[in-house]
CSV table of C-alpha atoms in Angstrom, one decimal:
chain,number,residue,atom,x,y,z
A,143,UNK,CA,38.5,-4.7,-50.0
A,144,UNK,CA,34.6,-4.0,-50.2
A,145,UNK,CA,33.8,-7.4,-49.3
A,146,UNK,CA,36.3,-7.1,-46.5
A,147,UNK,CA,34.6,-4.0,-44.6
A,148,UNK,CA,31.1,-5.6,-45.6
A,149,UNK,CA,31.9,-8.9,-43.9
A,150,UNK,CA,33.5,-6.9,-40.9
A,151,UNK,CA,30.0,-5.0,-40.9
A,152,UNK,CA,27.7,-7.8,-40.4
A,153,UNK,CA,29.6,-9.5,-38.0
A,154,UNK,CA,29.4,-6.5,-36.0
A,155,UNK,CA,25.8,-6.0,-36.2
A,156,UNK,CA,25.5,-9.8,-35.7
A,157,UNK,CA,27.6,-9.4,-32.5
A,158,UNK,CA,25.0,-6.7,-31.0
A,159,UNK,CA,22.0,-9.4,-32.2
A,160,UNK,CA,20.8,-10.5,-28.9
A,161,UNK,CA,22.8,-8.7,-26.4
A,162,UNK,CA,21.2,-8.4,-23.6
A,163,UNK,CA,19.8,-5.5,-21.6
A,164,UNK,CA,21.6,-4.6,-18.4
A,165,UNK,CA,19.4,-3.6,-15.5
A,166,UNK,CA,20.2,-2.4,-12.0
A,167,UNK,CA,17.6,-2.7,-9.8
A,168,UNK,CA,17.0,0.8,-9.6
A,169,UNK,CA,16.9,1.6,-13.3
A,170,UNK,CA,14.4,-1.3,-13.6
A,171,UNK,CA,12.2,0.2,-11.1
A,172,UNK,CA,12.3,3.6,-13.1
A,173,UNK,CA,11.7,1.9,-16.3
A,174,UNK,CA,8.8,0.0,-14.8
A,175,UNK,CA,7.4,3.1,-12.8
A,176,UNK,CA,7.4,5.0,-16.3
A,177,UNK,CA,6.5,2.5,-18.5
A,178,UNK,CA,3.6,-0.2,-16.8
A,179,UNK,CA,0.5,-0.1,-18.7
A,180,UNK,CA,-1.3,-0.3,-15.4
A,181,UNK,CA,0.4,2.8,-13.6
A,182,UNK,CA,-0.5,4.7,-16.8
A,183,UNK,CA,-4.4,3.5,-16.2
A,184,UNK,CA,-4.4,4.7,-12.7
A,185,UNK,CA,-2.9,8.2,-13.6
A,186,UNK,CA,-5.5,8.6,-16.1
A,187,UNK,CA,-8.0,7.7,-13.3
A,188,UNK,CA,-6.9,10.8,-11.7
A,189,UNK,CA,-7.4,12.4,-14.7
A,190,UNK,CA,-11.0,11.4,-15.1
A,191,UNK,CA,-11.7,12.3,-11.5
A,192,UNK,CA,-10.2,15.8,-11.8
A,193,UNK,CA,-12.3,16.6,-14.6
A,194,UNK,CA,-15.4,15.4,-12.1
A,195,UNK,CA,-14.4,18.7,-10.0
A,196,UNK,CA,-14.9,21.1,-13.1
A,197,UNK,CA,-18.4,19.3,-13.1
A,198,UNK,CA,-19.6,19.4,-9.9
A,199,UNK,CA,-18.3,23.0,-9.9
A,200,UNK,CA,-20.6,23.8,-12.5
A,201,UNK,CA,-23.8,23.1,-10.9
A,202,UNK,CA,-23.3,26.6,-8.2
A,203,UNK,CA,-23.5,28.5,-11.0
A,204,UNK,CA,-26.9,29.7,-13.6
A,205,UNK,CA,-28.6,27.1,-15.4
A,206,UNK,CA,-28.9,29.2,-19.3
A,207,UNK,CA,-31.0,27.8,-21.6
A,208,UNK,CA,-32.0,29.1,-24.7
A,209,UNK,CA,-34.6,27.5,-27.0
A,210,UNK,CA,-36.5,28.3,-30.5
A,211,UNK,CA,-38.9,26.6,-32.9
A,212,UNK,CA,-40.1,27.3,-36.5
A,213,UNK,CA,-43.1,25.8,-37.9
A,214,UNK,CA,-44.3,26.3,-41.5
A,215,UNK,CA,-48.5,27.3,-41.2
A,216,UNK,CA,-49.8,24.9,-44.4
A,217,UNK,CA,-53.5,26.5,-43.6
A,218,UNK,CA,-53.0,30.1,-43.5
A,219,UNK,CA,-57.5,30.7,-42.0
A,220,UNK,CA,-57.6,33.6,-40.0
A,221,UNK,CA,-59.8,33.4,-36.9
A,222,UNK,CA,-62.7,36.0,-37.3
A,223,UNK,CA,-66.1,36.8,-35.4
A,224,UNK,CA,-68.8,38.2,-37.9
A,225,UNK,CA,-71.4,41.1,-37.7
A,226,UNK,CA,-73.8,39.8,-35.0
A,227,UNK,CA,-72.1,36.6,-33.9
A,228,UNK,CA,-72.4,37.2,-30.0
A,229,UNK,CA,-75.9,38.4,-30.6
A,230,UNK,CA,-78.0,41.7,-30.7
A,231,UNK,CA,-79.2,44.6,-28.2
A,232,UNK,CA,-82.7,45.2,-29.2
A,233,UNK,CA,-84.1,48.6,-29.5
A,234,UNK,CA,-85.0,51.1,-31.9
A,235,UNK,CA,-82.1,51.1,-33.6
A,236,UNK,CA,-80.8,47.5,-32.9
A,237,UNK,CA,-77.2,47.0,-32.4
A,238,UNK,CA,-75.4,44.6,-33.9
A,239,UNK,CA,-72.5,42.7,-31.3
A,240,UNK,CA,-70.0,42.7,-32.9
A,241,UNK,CA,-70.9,45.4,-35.3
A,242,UNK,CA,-68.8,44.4,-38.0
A,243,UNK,CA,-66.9,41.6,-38.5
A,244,UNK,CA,-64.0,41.1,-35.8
A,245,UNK,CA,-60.2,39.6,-36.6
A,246,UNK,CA,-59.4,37.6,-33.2
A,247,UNK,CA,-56.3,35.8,-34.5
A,248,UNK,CA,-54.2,36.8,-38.1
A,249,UNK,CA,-53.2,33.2,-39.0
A,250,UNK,CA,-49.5,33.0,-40.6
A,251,UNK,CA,-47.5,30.8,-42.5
A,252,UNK,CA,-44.1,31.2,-40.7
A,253,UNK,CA,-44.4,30.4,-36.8
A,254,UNK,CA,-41.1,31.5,-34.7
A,255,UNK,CA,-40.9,31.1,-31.1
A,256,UNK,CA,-37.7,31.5,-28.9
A,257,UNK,CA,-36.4,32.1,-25.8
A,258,UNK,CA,-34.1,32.5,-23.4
A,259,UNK,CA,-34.2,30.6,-19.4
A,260,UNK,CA,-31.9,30.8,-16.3
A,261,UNK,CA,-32.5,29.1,-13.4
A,262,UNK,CA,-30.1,29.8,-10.1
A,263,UNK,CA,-30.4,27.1,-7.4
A,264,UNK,CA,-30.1,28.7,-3.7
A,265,UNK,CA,-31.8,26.2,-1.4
A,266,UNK,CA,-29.2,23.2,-3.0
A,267,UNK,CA,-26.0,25.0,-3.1
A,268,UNK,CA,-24.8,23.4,0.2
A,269,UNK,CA,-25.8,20.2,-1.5
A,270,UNK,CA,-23.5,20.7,-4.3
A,271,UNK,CA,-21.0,22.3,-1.9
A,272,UNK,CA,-20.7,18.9,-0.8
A,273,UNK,CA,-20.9,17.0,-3.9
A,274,UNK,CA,-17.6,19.4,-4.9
A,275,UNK,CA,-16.2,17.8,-1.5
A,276,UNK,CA,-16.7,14.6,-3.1
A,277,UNK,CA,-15.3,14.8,-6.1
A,278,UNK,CA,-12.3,16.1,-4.7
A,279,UNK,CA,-12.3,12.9,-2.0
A,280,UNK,CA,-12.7,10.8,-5.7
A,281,UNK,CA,-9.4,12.5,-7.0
A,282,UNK,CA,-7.3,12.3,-3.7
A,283,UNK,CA,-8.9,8.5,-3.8
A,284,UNK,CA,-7.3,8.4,-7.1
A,285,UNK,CA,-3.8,9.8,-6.0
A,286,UNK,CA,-3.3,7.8,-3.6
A,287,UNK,CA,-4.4,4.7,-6.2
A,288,UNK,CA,-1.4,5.5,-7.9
A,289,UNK,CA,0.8,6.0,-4.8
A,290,UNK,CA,0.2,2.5,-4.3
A,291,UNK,CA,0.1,1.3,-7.7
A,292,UNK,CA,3.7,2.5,-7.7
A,293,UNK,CA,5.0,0.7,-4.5
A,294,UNK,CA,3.3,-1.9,-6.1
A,295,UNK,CA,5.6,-2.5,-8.7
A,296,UNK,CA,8.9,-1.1,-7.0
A,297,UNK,CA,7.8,-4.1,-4.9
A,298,UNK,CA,7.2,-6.7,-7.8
A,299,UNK,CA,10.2,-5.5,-9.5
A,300,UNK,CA,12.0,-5.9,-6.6
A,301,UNK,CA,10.6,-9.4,-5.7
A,302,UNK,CA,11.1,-10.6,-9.3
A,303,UNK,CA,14.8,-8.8,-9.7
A,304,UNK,CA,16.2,-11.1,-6.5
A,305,UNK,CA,14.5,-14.1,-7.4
A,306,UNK,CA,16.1,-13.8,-10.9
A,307,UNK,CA,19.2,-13.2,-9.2
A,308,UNK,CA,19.0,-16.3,-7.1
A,309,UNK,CA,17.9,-18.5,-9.8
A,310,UNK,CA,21.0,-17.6,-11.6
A,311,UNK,CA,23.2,-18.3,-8.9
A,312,UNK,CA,21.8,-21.7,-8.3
A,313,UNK,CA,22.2,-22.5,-11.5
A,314,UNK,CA,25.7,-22.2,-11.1
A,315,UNK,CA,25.7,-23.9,-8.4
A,316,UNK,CA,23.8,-26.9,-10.3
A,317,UNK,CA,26.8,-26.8,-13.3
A,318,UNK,CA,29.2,-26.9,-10.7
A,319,UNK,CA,27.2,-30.4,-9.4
A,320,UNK,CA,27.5,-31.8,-13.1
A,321,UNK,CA,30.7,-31.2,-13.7
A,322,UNK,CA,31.8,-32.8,-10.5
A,323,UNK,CA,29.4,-35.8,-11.1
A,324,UNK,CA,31.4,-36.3,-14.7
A,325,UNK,CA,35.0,-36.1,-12.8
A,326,UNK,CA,33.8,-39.1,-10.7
A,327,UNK,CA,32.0,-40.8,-13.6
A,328,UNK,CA,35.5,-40.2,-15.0
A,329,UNK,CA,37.3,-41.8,-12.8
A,330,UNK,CA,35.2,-44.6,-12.0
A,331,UNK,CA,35.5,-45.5,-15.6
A,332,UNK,CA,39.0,-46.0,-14.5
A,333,UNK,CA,38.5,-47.7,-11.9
A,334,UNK,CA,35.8,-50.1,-13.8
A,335,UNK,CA,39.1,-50.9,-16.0
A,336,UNK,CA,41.0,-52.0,-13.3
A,337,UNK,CA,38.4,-53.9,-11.8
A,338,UNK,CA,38.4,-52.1,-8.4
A,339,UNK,CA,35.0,-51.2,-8.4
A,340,UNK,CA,31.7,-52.7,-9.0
A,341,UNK,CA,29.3,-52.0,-12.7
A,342,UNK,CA,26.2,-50.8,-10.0
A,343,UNK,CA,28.3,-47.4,-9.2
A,344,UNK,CA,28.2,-46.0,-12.4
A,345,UNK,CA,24.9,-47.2,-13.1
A,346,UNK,CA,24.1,-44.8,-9.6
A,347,UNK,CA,26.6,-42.1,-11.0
A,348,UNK,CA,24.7,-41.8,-14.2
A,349,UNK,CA,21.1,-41.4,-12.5
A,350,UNK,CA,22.8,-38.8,-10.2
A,351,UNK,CA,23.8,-37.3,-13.5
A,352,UNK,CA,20.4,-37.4,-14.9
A,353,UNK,CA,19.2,-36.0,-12.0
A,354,UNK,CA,21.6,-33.0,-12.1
A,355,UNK,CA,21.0,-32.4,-15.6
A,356,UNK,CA,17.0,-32.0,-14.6
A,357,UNK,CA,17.5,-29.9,-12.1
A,358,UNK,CA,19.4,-27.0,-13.9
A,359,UNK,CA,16.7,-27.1,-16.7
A,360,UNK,CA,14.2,-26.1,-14.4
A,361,UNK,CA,16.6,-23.5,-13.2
A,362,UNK,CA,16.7,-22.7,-16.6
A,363,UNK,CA,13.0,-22.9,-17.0
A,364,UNK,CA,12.7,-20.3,-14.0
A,365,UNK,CA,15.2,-18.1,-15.1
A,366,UNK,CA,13.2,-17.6,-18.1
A,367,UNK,CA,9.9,-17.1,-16.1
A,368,UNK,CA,11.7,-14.7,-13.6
A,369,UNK,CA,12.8,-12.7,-16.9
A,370,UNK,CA,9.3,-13.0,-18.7
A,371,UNK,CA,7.9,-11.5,-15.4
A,372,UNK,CA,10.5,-8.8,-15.3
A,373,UNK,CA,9.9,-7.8,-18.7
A,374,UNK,CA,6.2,-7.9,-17.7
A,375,UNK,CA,6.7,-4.8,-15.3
A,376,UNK,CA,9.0,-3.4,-17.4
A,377,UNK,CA,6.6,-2.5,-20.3
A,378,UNK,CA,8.6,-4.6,-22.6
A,379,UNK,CA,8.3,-8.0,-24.6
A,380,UNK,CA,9.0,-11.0,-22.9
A,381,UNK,CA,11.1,-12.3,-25.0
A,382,UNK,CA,14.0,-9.5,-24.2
A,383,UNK,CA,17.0,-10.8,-22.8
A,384,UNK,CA,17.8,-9.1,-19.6
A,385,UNK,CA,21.5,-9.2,-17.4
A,386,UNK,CA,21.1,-8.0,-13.8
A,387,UNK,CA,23.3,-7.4,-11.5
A,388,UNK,CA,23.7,-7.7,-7.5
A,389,UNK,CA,23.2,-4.5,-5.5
A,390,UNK,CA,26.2,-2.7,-4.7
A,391,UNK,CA,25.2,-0.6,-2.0
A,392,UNK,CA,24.7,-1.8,1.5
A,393,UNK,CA,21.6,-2.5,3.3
A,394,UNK,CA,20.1,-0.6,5.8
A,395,UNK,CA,20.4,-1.7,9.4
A,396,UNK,CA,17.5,-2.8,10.8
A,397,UNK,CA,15.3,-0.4,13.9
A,398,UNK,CA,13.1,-1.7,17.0
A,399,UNK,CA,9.8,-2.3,15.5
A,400,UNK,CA,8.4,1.0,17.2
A,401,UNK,CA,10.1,3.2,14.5
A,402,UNK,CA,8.2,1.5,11.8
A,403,UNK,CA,4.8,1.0,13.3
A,404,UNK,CA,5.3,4.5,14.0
A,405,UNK,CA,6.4,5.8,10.6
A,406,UNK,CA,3.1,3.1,9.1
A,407,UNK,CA,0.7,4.9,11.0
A,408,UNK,CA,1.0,7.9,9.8
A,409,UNK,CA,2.5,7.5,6.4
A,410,UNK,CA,0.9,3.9,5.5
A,411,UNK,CA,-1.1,4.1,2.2
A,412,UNK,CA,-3.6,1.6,3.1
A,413,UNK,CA,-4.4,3.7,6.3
A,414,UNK,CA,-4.8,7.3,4.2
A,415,UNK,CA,-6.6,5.5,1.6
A,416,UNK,CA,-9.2,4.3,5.1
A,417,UNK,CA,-8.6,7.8,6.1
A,418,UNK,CA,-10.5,9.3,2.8
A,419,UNK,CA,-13.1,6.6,2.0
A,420,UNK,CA,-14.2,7.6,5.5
A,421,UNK,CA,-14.4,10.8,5.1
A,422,UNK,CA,-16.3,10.8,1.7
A,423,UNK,CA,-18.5,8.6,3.6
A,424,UNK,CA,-19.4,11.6,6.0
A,425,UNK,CA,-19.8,14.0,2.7
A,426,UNK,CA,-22.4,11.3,1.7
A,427,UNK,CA,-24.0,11.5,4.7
A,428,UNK,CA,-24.1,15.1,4.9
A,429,UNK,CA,-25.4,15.5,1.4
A,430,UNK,CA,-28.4,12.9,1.7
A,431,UNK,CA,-29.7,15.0,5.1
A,432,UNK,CA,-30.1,18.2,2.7
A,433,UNK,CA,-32.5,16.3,0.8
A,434,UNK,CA,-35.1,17.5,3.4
A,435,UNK,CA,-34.6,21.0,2.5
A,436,UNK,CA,-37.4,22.7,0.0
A,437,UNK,CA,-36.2,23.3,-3.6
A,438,UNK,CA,-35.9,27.3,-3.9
A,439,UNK,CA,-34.5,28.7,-6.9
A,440,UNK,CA,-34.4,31.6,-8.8
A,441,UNK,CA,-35.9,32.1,-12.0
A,442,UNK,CA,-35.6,34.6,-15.2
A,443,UNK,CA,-36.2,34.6,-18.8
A,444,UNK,CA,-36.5,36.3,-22.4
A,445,UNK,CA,-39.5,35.0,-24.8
A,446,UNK,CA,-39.9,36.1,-28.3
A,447,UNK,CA,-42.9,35.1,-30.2
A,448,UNK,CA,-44.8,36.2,-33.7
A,449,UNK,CA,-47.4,33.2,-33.5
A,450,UNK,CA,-49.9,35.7,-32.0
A,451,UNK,CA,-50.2,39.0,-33.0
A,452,UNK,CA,-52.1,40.2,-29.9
A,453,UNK,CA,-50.0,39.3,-27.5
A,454,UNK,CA,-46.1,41.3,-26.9
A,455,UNK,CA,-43.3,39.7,-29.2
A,456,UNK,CA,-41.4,40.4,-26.6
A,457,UNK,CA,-41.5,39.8,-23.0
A,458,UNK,CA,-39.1,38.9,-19.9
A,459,UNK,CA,-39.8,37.7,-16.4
A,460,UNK,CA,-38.4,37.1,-13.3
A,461,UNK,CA,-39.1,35.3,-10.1
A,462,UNK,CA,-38.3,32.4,-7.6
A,463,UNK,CA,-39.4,28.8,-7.9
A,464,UNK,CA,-40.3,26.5,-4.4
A,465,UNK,CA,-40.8,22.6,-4.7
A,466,UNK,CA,-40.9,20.4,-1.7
A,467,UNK,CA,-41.4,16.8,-1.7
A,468,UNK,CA,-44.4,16.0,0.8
A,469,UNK,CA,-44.1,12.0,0.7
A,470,UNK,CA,-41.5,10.0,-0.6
A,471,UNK,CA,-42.8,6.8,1.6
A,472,UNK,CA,-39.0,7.1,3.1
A,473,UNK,CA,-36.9,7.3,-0.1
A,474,UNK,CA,-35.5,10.2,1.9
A,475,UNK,CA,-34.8,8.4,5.3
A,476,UNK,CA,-33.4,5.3,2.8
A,477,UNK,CA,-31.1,7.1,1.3
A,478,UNK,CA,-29.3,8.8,4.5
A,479,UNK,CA,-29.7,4.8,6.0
A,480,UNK,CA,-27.6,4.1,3.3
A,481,UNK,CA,-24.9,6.6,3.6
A,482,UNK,CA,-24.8,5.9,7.4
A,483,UNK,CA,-24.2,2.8,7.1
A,484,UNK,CA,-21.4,3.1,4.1
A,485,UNK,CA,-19.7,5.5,6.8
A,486,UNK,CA,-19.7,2.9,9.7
A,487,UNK,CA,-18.1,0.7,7.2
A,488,UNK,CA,-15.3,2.8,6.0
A,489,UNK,CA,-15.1,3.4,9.6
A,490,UNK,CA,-14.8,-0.1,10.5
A,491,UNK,CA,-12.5,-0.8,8.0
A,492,UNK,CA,-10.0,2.2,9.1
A,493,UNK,CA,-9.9,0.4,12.3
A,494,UNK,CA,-9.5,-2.8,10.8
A,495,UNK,CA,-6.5,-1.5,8.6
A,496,UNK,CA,-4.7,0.2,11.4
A,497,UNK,CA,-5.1,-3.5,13.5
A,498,UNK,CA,-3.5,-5.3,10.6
A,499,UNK,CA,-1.1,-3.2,9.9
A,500,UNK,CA,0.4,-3.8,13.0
A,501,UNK,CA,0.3,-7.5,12.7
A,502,UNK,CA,2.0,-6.7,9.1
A,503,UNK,CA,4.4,-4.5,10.6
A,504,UNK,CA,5.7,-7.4,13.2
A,505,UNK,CA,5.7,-10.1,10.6
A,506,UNK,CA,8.3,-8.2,8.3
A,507,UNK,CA,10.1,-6.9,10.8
A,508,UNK,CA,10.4,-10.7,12.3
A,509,UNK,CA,11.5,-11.6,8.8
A,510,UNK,CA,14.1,-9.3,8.7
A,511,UNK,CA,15.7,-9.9,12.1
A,512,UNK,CA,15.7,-13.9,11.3
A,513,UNK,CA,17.3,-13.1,7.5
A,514,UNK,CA,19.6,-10.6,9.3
A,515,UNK,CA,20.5,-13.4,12.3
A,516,UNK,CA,21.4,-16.2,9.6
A,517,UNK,CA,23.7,-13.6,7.7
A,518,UNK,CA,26.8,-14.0,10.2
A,519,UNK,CA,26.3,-17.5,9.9
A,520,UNK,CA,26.4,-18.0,6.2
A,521,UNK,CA,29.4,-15.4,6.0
A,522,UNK,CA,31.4,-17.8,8.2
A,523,UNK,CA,30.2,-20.8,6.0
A,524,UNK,CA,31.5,-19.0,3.2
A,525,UNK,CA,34.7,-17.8,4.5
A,526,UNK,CA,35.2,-21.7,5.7
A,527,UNK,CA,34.6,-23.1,2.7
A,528,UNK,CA,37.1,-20.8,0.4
A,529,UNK,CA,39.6,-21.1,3.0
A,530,UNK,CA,39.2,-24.9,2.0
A,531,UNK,CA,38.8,-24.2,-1.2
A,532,UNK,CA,42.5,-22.4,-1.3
A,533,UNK,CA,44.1,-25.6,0.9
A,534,UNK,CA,42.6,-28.0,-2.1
A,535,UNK,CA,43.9,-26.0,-4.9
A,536,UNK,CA,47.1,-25.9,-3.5
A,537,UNK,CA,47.4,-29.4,-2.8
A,538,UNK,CA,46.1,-29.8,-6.5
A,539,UNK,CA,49.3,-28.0,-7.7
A,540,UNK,CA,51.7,-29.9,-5.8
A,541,UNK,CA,50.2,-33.4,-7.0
A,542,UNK,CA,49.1,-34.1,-3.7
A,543,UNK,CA,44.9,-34.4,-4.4
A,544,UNK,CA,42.6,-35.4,-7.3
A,545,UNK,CA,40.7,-32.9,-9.0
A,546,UNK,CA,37.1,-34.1,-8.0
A,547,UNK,CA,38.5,-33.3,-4.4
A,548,UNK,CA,38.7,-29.6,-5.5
A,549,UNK,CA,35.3,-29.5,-7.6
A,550,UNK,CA,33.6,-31.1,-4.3
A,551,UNK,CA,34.8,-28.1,-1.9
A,552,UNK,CA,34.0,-25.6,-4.9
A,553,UNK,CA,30.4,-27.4,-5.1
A,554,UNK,CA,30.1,-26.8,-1.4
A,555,UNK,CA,31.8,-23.0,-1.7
A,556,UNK,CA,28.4,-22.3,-4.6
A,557,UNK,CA,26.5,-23.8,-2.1
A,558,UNK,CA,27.5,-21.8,0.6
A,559,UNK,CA,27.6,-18.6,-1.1
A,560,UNK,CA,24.0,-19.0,-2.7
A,561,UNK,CA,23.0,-19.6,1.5
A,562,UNK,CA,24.2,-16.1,2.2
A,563,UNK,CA,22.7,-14.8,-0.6
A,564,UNK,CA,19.7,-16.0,-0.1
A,565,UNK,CA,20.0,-14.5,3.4
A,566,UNK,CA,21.0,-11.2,2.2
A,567,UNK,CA,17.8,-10.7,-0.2
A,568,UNK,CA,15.4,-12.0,2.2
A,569,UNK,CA,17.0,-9.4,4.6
A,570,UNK,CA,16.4,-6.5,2.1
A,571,UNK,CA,13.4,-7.8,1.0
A,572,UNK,CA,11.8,-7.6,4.2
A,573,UNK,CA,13.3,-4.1,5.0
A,574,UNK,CA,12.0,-3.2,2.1
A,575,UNK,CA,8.4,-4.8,3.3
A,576,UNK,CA,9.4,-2.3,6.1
A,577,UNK,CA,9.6,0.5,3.9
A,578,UNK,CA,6.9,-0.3,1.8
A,579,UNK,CA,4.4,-0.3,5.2
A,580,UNK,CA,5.7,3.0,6.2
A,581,UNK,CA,4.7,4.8,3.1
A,582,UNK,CA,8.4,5.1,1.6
């Protein structure tokens, strides 16, 4: 009875060996969007650009620095001035200068000196003003990195998810084509025996054959590249085995071309990401024209020292420190050149963006009315083709046709049906172009 449930057990576990992971198109664009190492690099860009705020921050506030240094004295020789060393007043009584022998400096073994400094800028805090303006620019910069990296791969996944889906169906199509290639192999074989058909037809029918059989291996071939690259975005080995299935909701139907130019103008992530790298451009500008202001800051501190005995251990100050650079031989005037100049080309290239856009905009939305015009079409095909399909199979049972006649129609039904599908994902695929334009 043991070895009963135990063989029971691992053919169960050997059944789940390899199944495949089921994906709808939305759950593989979740996945991806959660899981793709190179979403996960872009949020931690905004991250690292966040923390450049705190920084730049920091710099409006008091500079404090405090400081301190020991020093062991080896040679402990005081400094002294003996009886008479600066010389002596003459007179009666003369008088000795200095009259007795004069400590100027007790030396010491242990030397300690510290202190504290702060230092307040005032002149350069519109500077930094702007450099905070920056820094936040650099993180919105980022956010809207990862906007985009995230349409990115809806996109890809998207892309990558229909073309797999094709693939499969013509391969379908292409076993259908063998195995109506074998019924007529079949019956030429037949007719070979009866001598009512010539040797050179099945030589033709078996290169035909060969031909087929090539075919759905590189269907197969792409099928496995499709789910390599799916896997890819999905944040998973390549090597998992993936089932996807055919949207079940409808498309969308399809506006004039105003609606989405209008909704890519203002919502279009290329144009807000032109939008802030012009103006950071202006902040740059902005911030280089301080340059010409004088450095004015204010200035306080705390000393301690026991080096020399004279002097206060202890002492404090306060006051205001000016620099201004006189010449620079046109570092200055270089510099706001330079940030001119990066401005006109973020401006340039908002302009440029907005043009193309435009022309983007128009392209898809020509793609979608030509994918959306051939739909009808194929439909009809289809509905043809499987009312000829039903005829055939009918005549089939009643004796009354062969059944290559039947896998020929159902050859051209695959056929048909993998036109309209075709159709139908180009149609979604450039709505969702559309989409993708607009900011959505």
């Amino acid at each position: 009875m043991k070895r009963i449930l135990l063989c029971l057990a691992l053919l169960l576990a050997g059944s789940h060996v390899g199944m495949a992971q089921e994906l709808t198109l939305a759950q593989a664009q979740q996945q991806a969007v959660a899981q793709n190492r190179r979403l996960k690099i872009a949020r931690h860009k905004v991250d690292e650009s966040t923390y450049k705020i705190t920084d730049a921050k920091s710099r409006l506030y008091p500079l404090v620095q405090a400081s301190a240094l020991y020093a062991y004295n080896g040679v402990a020789n005081d400094l002294t001035l003996p009886a008479g060393a600066l010389g002596v007043i003459p007179g009666n009584t003369p008088v000795l200068l200095p009259q007795k022998e004069l400590t100027l400096f007790d030396a010491k073994h242990n030397l300690f000196t510290g202190g504290v400094l702060a230092f307040q800028p005032i002149s350069q805090l519109g500077k930094i003003k702007d450099g905070v303006r920056a820094a936040q620019a650099d993180v919105e910069l980022a956010q809207t990195d990862v906007s985009q990296a995230e349409q990115a791969i809806r996109h890809g996944v998207e892309q990558v998810y229909f073309g797999l889906l094709i693939a499969q169906k013509q391969q379908e199509q292409a076993q259908t084509t063998i195995e109506l290639t074998r019924a007529k192999l079949y019956d030429l074989e037949s007719a070979l025996l009866a001598g009512k058909t010539d040797p050179v037809n099945k030589v033709g029918l078996q290169a035909d054959l060969a031909n087929q059989q090539q075919q759905l291996r590189q269907l197969q071939n792409q099928v496995e590249d499709y789910t390599a690259d799916l896997n890819e975005l999905l944040g998973q080995p390549a090597e998992t085995p993936l089932t996807v299935s055919a949207p079940a909701d409808a498309p969308l139907a399809l506006q004039p071309v105003d609606t989405y130019l209008t909704a890519a103008q203002s919502g279009n992530l290329d144009v807000r990401k032109a939008d802030q790298l012009s103006r950071k451009a202006s902040i740059g500008v902005q911030a280089a024209r301080k340059d010409y202001l004088p450095m004015v800051g204010a200035l306080g501190g705390y000393n301690y020292q026991n080096v020399i005995s004279e002097l206060p251990a202890n002492n404090f100050f306060l006051g205001l420190q000016l620099s201004y650079n006189l010449f620079d031989f046109g570092r200055r005037r270089s510099a706001v050149n330079q940030r001119l100049s990066q401005q006109q080309q973020a401006d340039e290239n908002r302009q440029y963006t907005l043009e193309h856009l435009q022309t983007e905009v128009g392209k898809a939305h020509r793609k979608a009315r030509q994918a959306q015009s051939l739909i009808p079409i194929a439909t009809q095909a289809v509905q043809y083709r499987r009312d000829e399909l039903k005829l055939k199979q009918d005549r089939l049972a009643a004796g009354l046709t062969l059944k290559r006649d039947v896998l020929e129609t159902q050859q051209a039904l695959q056929k048909a049906e993998v036109d309209l599908y075709s159709a139908q994902i180009g149609y979604r695929l450039a709505l969702s172009e559309l989409q993708r334009l607009g900011g959505q």
